[in-house]
Short mmCIF file of C-alpha atoms and ligand atoms in Angstrom, two decimals:
data_model
loop_
_atom_site.label_atom_id
_atom_site.label_comp_id
_atom_site.label_asym_id
_atom_site.label_seq_id
_atom_site.Cartn_x
_atom_site.Cartn_y
_atom_site.Cartn_z
CA MET W 1 -26.61 34.49 -25.46
CA THR W 2 -29.34 34.99 -23.07
CA ASP W 3 -29.20 34.43 -19.19
CA ALA W 4 -31.26 30.95 -19.59
CA ALA W 5 -28.37 29.77 -21.44
CA ASP W 6 -25.49 31.05 -19.39
CA ALA W 7 -27.32 29.82 -16.35
CA ILE W 8 -27.50 26.12 -18.49
CA SER W 9 -23.47 26.31 -19.90
CA GLY W 10 -22.92 27.46 -15.95
CA ALA W 11 -24.54 24.62 -14.49
CA ALA W 12 -23.02 21.86 -17.31
CA THR W 13 -19.24 23.93 -16.02
CA ALA W 14 -19.50 22.90 -13.14
CA ALA W 15 -20.63 19.53 -13.04
CA ASP W 16 -17.64 18.50 -15.63
CA ALA W 17 -14.94 18.03 -13.33
CA PRO W 18 -11.21 18.88 -15.61
CA PRO W 19 -10.03 15.55 -17.30
CA MET W 20 -7.50 14.14 -14.42
CA ILE W 21 -4.96 14.45 -16.62
CA SER W 22 -4.69 17.36 -19.73
CA MET W 23 -1.91 17.21 -22.63
CA ARG W 24 -2.42 19.87 -25.24
CA ALA W 25 0.11 19.85 -27.97
CA VAL W 26 3.29 18.65 -26.10
CA ASP W 27 6.13 18.46 -28.18
CA LYS W 28 9.73 17.21 -26.56
CA HIS W 29 12.72 15.88 -28.54
CA PHE W 30 16.27 14.43 -26.77
CA GLY W 31 19.31 16.48 -29.87
CA LYS W 32 17.67 15.85 -32.44
CA LEU W 33 15.08 13.46 -32.10
CA HIS W 34 11.99 14.07 -31.72
CA VAL W 35 10.00 11.92 -29.07
CA LEU W 36 7.11 13.64 -28.48
CA ARG W 37 4.82 14.95 -31.54
CA ASP W 38 2.01 16.96 -30.72
CA ILE W 39 0.56 14.84 -28.20
CA ASN W 40 -3.81 16.17 -26.91
CA LEU W 41 -4.78 13.63 -24.59
CA GLU W 42 -7.61 14.14 -21.72
CA VAL W 43 -7.61 11.84 -19.60
CA PRO W 44 -10.97 11.78 -17.35
CA ARG W 45 -10.96 10.79 -13.34
CA GLY W 46 -10.73 7.37 -13.31
CA GLN W 47 -10.40 5.81 -17.02
CA VAL W 48 -7.06 2.90 -16.68
CA VAL W 49 -5.79 3.93 -20.17
CA ILE W 50 -3.36 0.86 -21.65
CA VAL W 51 -0.66 2.76 -24.27
CA LEU W 52 1.01 -0.37 -26.31
CA GLY W 53 3.08 0.56 -29.44
CA PRO W 54 6.52 -0.34 -30.63
CA SER W 55 9.88 0.14 -28.35
CA GLY W 56 10.89 3.53 -28.96
CA SER W 57 7.53 5.38 -29.60
CA GLY W 58 8.02 7.03 -26.53
CA LYS W 59 5.91 5.12 -24.06
CA SER W 60 8.36 5.73 -20.92
CA THR W 61 8.91 9.28 -21.93
CA LEU W 62 5.05 10.34 -21.79
CA CYS W 63 5.16 8.79 -18.57
CA ARG W 64 8.04 10.58 -17.17
CA THR W 65 6.62 14.00 -19.06
CA ILE W 66 3.29 14.11 -17.50
CA ASN W 67 4.82 13.89 -14.12
CA ARG W 68 7.66 15.23 -14.94
CA LEU W 69 10.62 13.39 -14.18
CA GLU W 70 11.20 14.87 -18.07
CA THR W 71 10.43 18.94 -19.29
CA VAL W 72 8.92 19.63 -22.83
CA ASP W 73 10.06 21.49 -25.15
CA SER W 74 6.49 23.00 -25.25
CA GLY W 75 2.92 22.75 -25.09
CA THR W 76 1.21 22.09 -21.62
CA ILE W 77 0.50 19.40 -19.43
CA ALA W 78 -2.50 19.55 -16.31
CA ILE W 79 -3.00 17.16 -13.32
CA ASP W 80 -6.61 18.00 -12.37
CA GLY W 81 -7.35 20.88 -13.84
CA THR W 82 -4.08 22.26 -12.80
CA ASP W 83 -0.78 23.60 -14.98
CA LEU W 84 2.41 21.49 -14.15
CA PRO W 85 5.30 24.49 -12.89
CA ALA W 86 8.32 24.69 -14.50
CA GLU W 87 10.09 23.91 -10.99
CA GLY W 88 10.20 25.19 -7.79
CA ARG W 89 7.86 24.18 -3.86
CA ALA W 90 4.83 23.94 -6.12
CA LEU W 91 5.57 21.27 -8.95
CA ALA W 92 7.01 19.00 -5.49
CA ARG W 93 3.77 19.36 -4.62
CA LEU W 94 1.70 18.28 -7.64
CA ARG W 95 3.97 16.42 -8.69
CA THR W 96 3.55 13.95 -5.26
CA GLU W 97 -0.58 14.14 -7.18
CA VAL W 98 1.35 11.44 -9.90
CA GLY W 99 2.27 8.07 -8.11
CA MET W 100 4.59 6.41 -10.85
CA VAL W 101 5.83 2.51 -11.37
CA PHE W 102 9.06 1.00 -12.41
CA GLN W 103 10.31 -1.75 -14.30
CA GLN W 104 12.13 -1.77 -11.72
CA PHE W 105 11.49 -1.57 -8.60
CA ASN W 106 13.90 1.30 -7.38
CA LEU W 107 13.45 0.06 -3.47
CA PHE W 108 16.00 1.05 -0.69
CA ALA W 109 18.21 -1.95 -0.11
CA HIS W 110 19.12 -0.33 3.43
CA LYS W 111 15.64 0.28 4.84
CA SER W 112 12.80 -2.40 5.32
CA ILE W 113 10.07 -2.56 3.55
CA LEU W 114 7.57 -0.35 6.13
CA GLU W 115 10.35 1.96 6.03
CA ASN W 116 10.46 2.12 2.43
CA VAL W 117 7.11 2.84 1.55
CA MET W 118 6.84 5.30 5.42
CA LEU W 119 9.72 6.74 3.61
CA ALA W 120 8.13 9.84 1.69
CA PRO W 121 4.99 10.07 3.55
CA VAL W 122 7.37 11.85 6.82
CA LYS W 123 10.09 13.46 5.10
CA VAL W 124 7.87 15.21 1.48
CA ARG W 125 4.68 14.97 3.26
CA GLY W 126 6.13 15.63 6.99
CA ILE W 127 3.17 13.55 8.20
CA ASP W 128 4.37 12.37 11.97
CA LYS W 129 6.26 9.11 12.18
CA LYS W 130 3.06 6.76 13.85
CA LYS W 131 0.64 7.81 11.35
CA ALA W 132 2.85 7.00 8.53
CA ARG W 133 3.48 3.64 10.10
CA THR W 134 -0.26 2.59 10.69
CA GLU W 135 -0.95 4.30 6.84
CA ALA W 136 2.14 2.04 5.85
CA LEU W 137 1.14 -0.99 7.66
CA ALA W 138 -2.73 -0.41 6.04
CA LEU W 139 -1.47 -0.14 1.86
CA LEU W 140 1.25 -3.12 2.45
CA ASP W 141 -2.25 -5.18 4.01
CA ARG W 142 -3.92 -3.74 0.31
CA VAL W 143 -1.23 -5.30 -1.62
CA GLY W 144 -1.09 -8.28 0.24
CA ILE W 145 2.35 -8.59 2.00
CA ALA W 146 1.95 -7.08 5.48
CA ASN W 147 3.89 -10.17 6.84
CA GLN W 148 6.75 -9.22 4.74
CA ALA W 149 6.85 -5.43 6.52
CA ASP W 150 9.90 -5.84 8.27
CA LYS W 151 12.02 -7.97 5.78
CA TYR W 152 14.48 -6.20 3.19
CA PRO W 153 14.09 -5.59 0.05
CA ALA W 154 16.71 -8.48 -1.04
CA GLN W 155 14.31 -11.15 0.90
CA LEU W 156 11.68 -11.42 -1.29
CA SER W 157 10.63 -12.10 -4.36
CA GLY W 158 10.16 -10.03 -7.41
CA GLY W 159 6.55 -9.81 -7.73
CA GLN W 160 6.48 -9.18 -3.51
CA GLN W 161 9.09 -6.10 -4.10
CA GLN W 162 6.87 -4.21 -7.34
CA ARG W 163 3.86 -4.49 -4.67
CA VAL W 164 6.31 -2.92 -1.88
CA ALA W 165 6.80 -0.46 -5.11
CA ILE W 166 2.88 0.07 -5.72
CA ALA W 167 2.13 0.80 -1.85
CA ARG W 168 4.85 3.59 -2.19
CA ALA W 169 3.54 5.41 -4.58
CA LEU W 170 0.55 4.65 -3.14
CA ALA W 171 1.73 5.84 0.46
CA MET W 172 1.43 10.01 -1.15
CA ASN W 173 -2.52 9.19 -2.12
CA PRO W 174 -1.49 10.17 -5.69
CA LYS W 175 -4.34 10.83 -7.71
CA VAL W 176 -2.98 8.93 -10.99
CA MET W 177 -1.09 6.05 -10.86
CA LEU W 178 1.65 5.74 -14.09
CA PHE W 179 2.69 2.50 -14.53
CA ASP W 180 6.27 2.37 -17.13
CA GLU W 181 5.74 -1.97 -17.61
CA PRO W 182 5.91 -2.65 -14.07
CA THR W 183 5.98 -6.47 -14.90
CA SER W 184 8.50 -6.57 -17.75
CA ALA W 185 11.43 -7.82 -14.59
CA LEU W 186 8.98 -10.37 -13.26
CA ASP W 187 9.09 -13.97 -13.90
CA PRO W 188 5.72 -15.11 -15.03
CA GLU W 189 4.84 -16.74 -12.02
CA MET W 190 5.20 -13.31 -10.62
CA VAL W 191 2.98 -11.38 -12.71
CA ASN W 192 -0.96 -11.90 -11.86
CA GLU W 193 -0.62 -10.82 -8.00
CA VAL W 194 1.24 -7.80 -9.97
CA LEU W 195 -1.82 -7.36 -12.30
CA GLU W 196 -4.20 -8.03 -9.69
CA VAL W 197 -3.24 -5.11 -7.30
CA MET W 198 -3.35 -3.21 -10.88
CA VAL W 199 -6.73 -4.50 -11.22
CA GLY W 200 -7.87 -3.87 -7.53
CA LEU W 201 -6.80 -0.46 -8.20
CA ALA W 202 -9.35 0.12 -11.16
CA LYS W 203 -11.66 -1.46 -9.81
CA GLU W 204 -11.36 1.43 -7.20
CA GLY W 205 -11.39 3.80 -9.56
CA MET W 206 -8.02 4.95 -9.88
CA THR W 207 -7.24 7.21 -12.71
CA MET W 208 -4.35 4.70 -14.72
CA LEU W 209 -2.50 4.95 -17.39
CA VAL W 210 -0.50 1.77 -17.78
CA VAL W 211 2.24 0.22 -20.27
CA THR W 212 2.02 -2.75 -20.66
CA HIS W 213 2.65 -6.06 -22.94
CA GLU W 214 -0.11 -7.92 -20.97
CA MET W 215 -2.53 -8.01 -23.48
CA GLY W 216 -5.05 -10.15 -20.29
CA PHE W 217 -4.46 -7.96 -18.85
CA ALA W 218 -5.42 -4.57 -20.98
CA ARG W 219 -7.86 -6.30 -22.31
CA ARG W 220 -9.74 -7.16 -18.67
CA ALA W 221 -9.26 -3.94 -17.22
CA GLY W 222 -8.48 -1.26 -19.61
CA GLU W 223 -10.91 1.17 -21.24
CA ARG W 224 -9.13 3.09 -23.71
CA VAL W 225 -5.77 1.72 -25.79
CA LEU W 226 -3.51 4.32 -27.11
CA PHE W 227 -1.54 3.27 -29.89
CA MET W 228 2.21 5.03 -29.62
CA ALA W 229 4.43 5.30 -32.95
CA ASP W 230 7.62 7.46 -33.37
CA GLY W 231 6.14 10.22 -30.65
CA GLN W 232 2.55 10.08 -31.70
CA ILE W 233 -0.88 8.70 -30.48
CA VAL W 234 -1.96 7.39 -33.36
CA GLU W 235 -4.78 5.61 -32.13
CA ASP W 236 -6.98 6.08 -29.55
CA SER W 237 -9.65 3.60 -28.84
CA ASP W 238 -11.79 1.22 -26.84
CA PRO W 239 -9.81 -2.32 -26.72
CA GLU W 240 -11.77 -4.20 -27.88
CA THR W 241 -12.06 -2.11 -31.40
CA PHE W 242 -8.06 -1.88 -31.33
CA PHE W 243 -7.73 -5.37 -30.32
CA THR W 244 -10.11 -6.42 -32.76
CA ALA W 245 -9.87 -4.10 -35.93
CA PRO W 246 -7.13 -1.36 -35.58
CA ASN W 247 -7.24 1.38 -38.50
CA SER W 248 -3.76 2.07 -39.34
CA ASP W 249 -1.14 -0.59 -41.17
CA ARG W 250 1.57 0.44 -37.76
CA ALA W 251 -0.87 -1.24 -34.97
CA LYS W 252 -1.54 -4.77 -37.77
CA ASP W 253 1.76 -4.71 -37.75
CA PHE W 254 2.80 -4.48 -34.05
CA LEU W 255 -0.47 -6.76 -33.28
CA GLY W 256 0.63 -9.36 -35.81
CA LYS W 257 3.94 -9.74 -34.09
CA ILE W 258 3.10 -9.78 -29.89
CA LEU W 259 0.16 -11.60 -29.96
CA SER W 260 1.99 -14.43 -32.71
CA HIS W 261 4.05 -14.54 -29.12
N1 ATP H 301 17.18 10.98 -22.13
C1 ATP H 301 17.39 9.87 -23.23
N2 ATP H 301 18.77 10.74 -24.13
C2 ATP H 301 18.53 10.64 -25.20
N3 ATP H 301 16.63 9.69 -25.90
C3 ATP H 301 15.92 8.99 -25.29
C4 ATP H 301 16.46 9.18 -23.68
N4 ATP H 301 15.49 9.03 -23.52
C5 ATP H 301 14.90 8.32 -24.20
N5 ATP H 301 15.08 7.91 -25.05
C6 ATP H 301 14.15 7.97 -26.86
O1 ATP H 301 13.31 8.55 -27.03
C7 ATP H 301 12.97 7.55 -27.92
C8 ATP H 301 12.01 7.46 -27.26
O2 ATP H 301 11.80 6.37 -25.64
P1 ATP H 301 11.01 5.98 -25.01
O3 ATP H 301 11.93 5.18 -23.72
O4 ATP H 301 9.71 7.04 -24.36
O5 ATP H 301 10.53 4.80 -25.96
P2 ATP H 301 9.02 3.72 -24.92
O6 ATP H 301 8.01 3.87 -26.16
O7 ATP H 301 8.96 3.88 -24.01
O8 ATP H 301 10.17 2.78 -25.28
P3 ATP H 301 10.44 1.03 -24.87
O9 ATP H 301 8.98 -0.44 -25.74
O10 ATP H 301 11.75 0.51 -25.67
O11 ATP H 301 10.19 1.04 -23.49
C9 ATP H 301 13.87 6.12 -28.41
O12 ATP H 301 14.41 6.61 -29.55
C10 ATP H 301 14.75 6.14 -27.16
O13 ATP H 301 15.99 6.04 -27.44
MG1 MG H 302 9.43 2.27 -22.26
#
């Protein structure tokens, strides 16, 4: 390579930020069950990725490996250019960069809404309580429930509790947010208030991976659709292409089932 070409490629490398999520040749078994098969995925900063696929195809496992709730058998996973370490303090630190919101909100029942959001920043990050409180109130305001701060989870609706769970994840200032069917346990009239918060996050440039059956949201906020089947990413395309002209029979079959509901 000439010096000039070298300089150009160097400049290109500096300008190209590493992908926010990078999975290379990831495999995962549960006993004999091969749940993730040679997963290769790069998600650039700020991209909103929708993950679809039939039950048991590995969507939750994919999310759980990205923040190391599950280990992988082989392959590597990197967040913002740093490989996820196997264990220890470095892993704990890197995990705080990946927020996760589940179908079940898992709030602490005996702590107030405000305390739920303040807890991890104080305990894990060592932020002082006054600052954590101010930030938690700002986050509760952002998800539209600042007026509920002193209540307990059981006093809130499901939609409100899920918004608390989102605020709690955001309190760690994550680089990536993973959502695993965040609206599946909600009564229908509460789905939109949670999706609105997620649309807001997407617009602000958060990198998001969202497992959801909410097709309206997928089309509106999604920039990319991954379709999984049997532990593999079978399709990887833009939403419009996926919903109007899916390639595989599996995806056609899946869409036929969910869109006929
Ligand atoms: N902890 C576990 N131990 C053993 N098998 C598991 C475990 N977790 C998941 N599995 C199995 O791995 C496969 C993938 O599960 P996963 O939960 O990732 O699927 P999914 O696509 O999220 O499905 P769903 O749409 O039903 O949530 C399934 O066959 C499931 O039964
Ligand atoms: Mg799942």
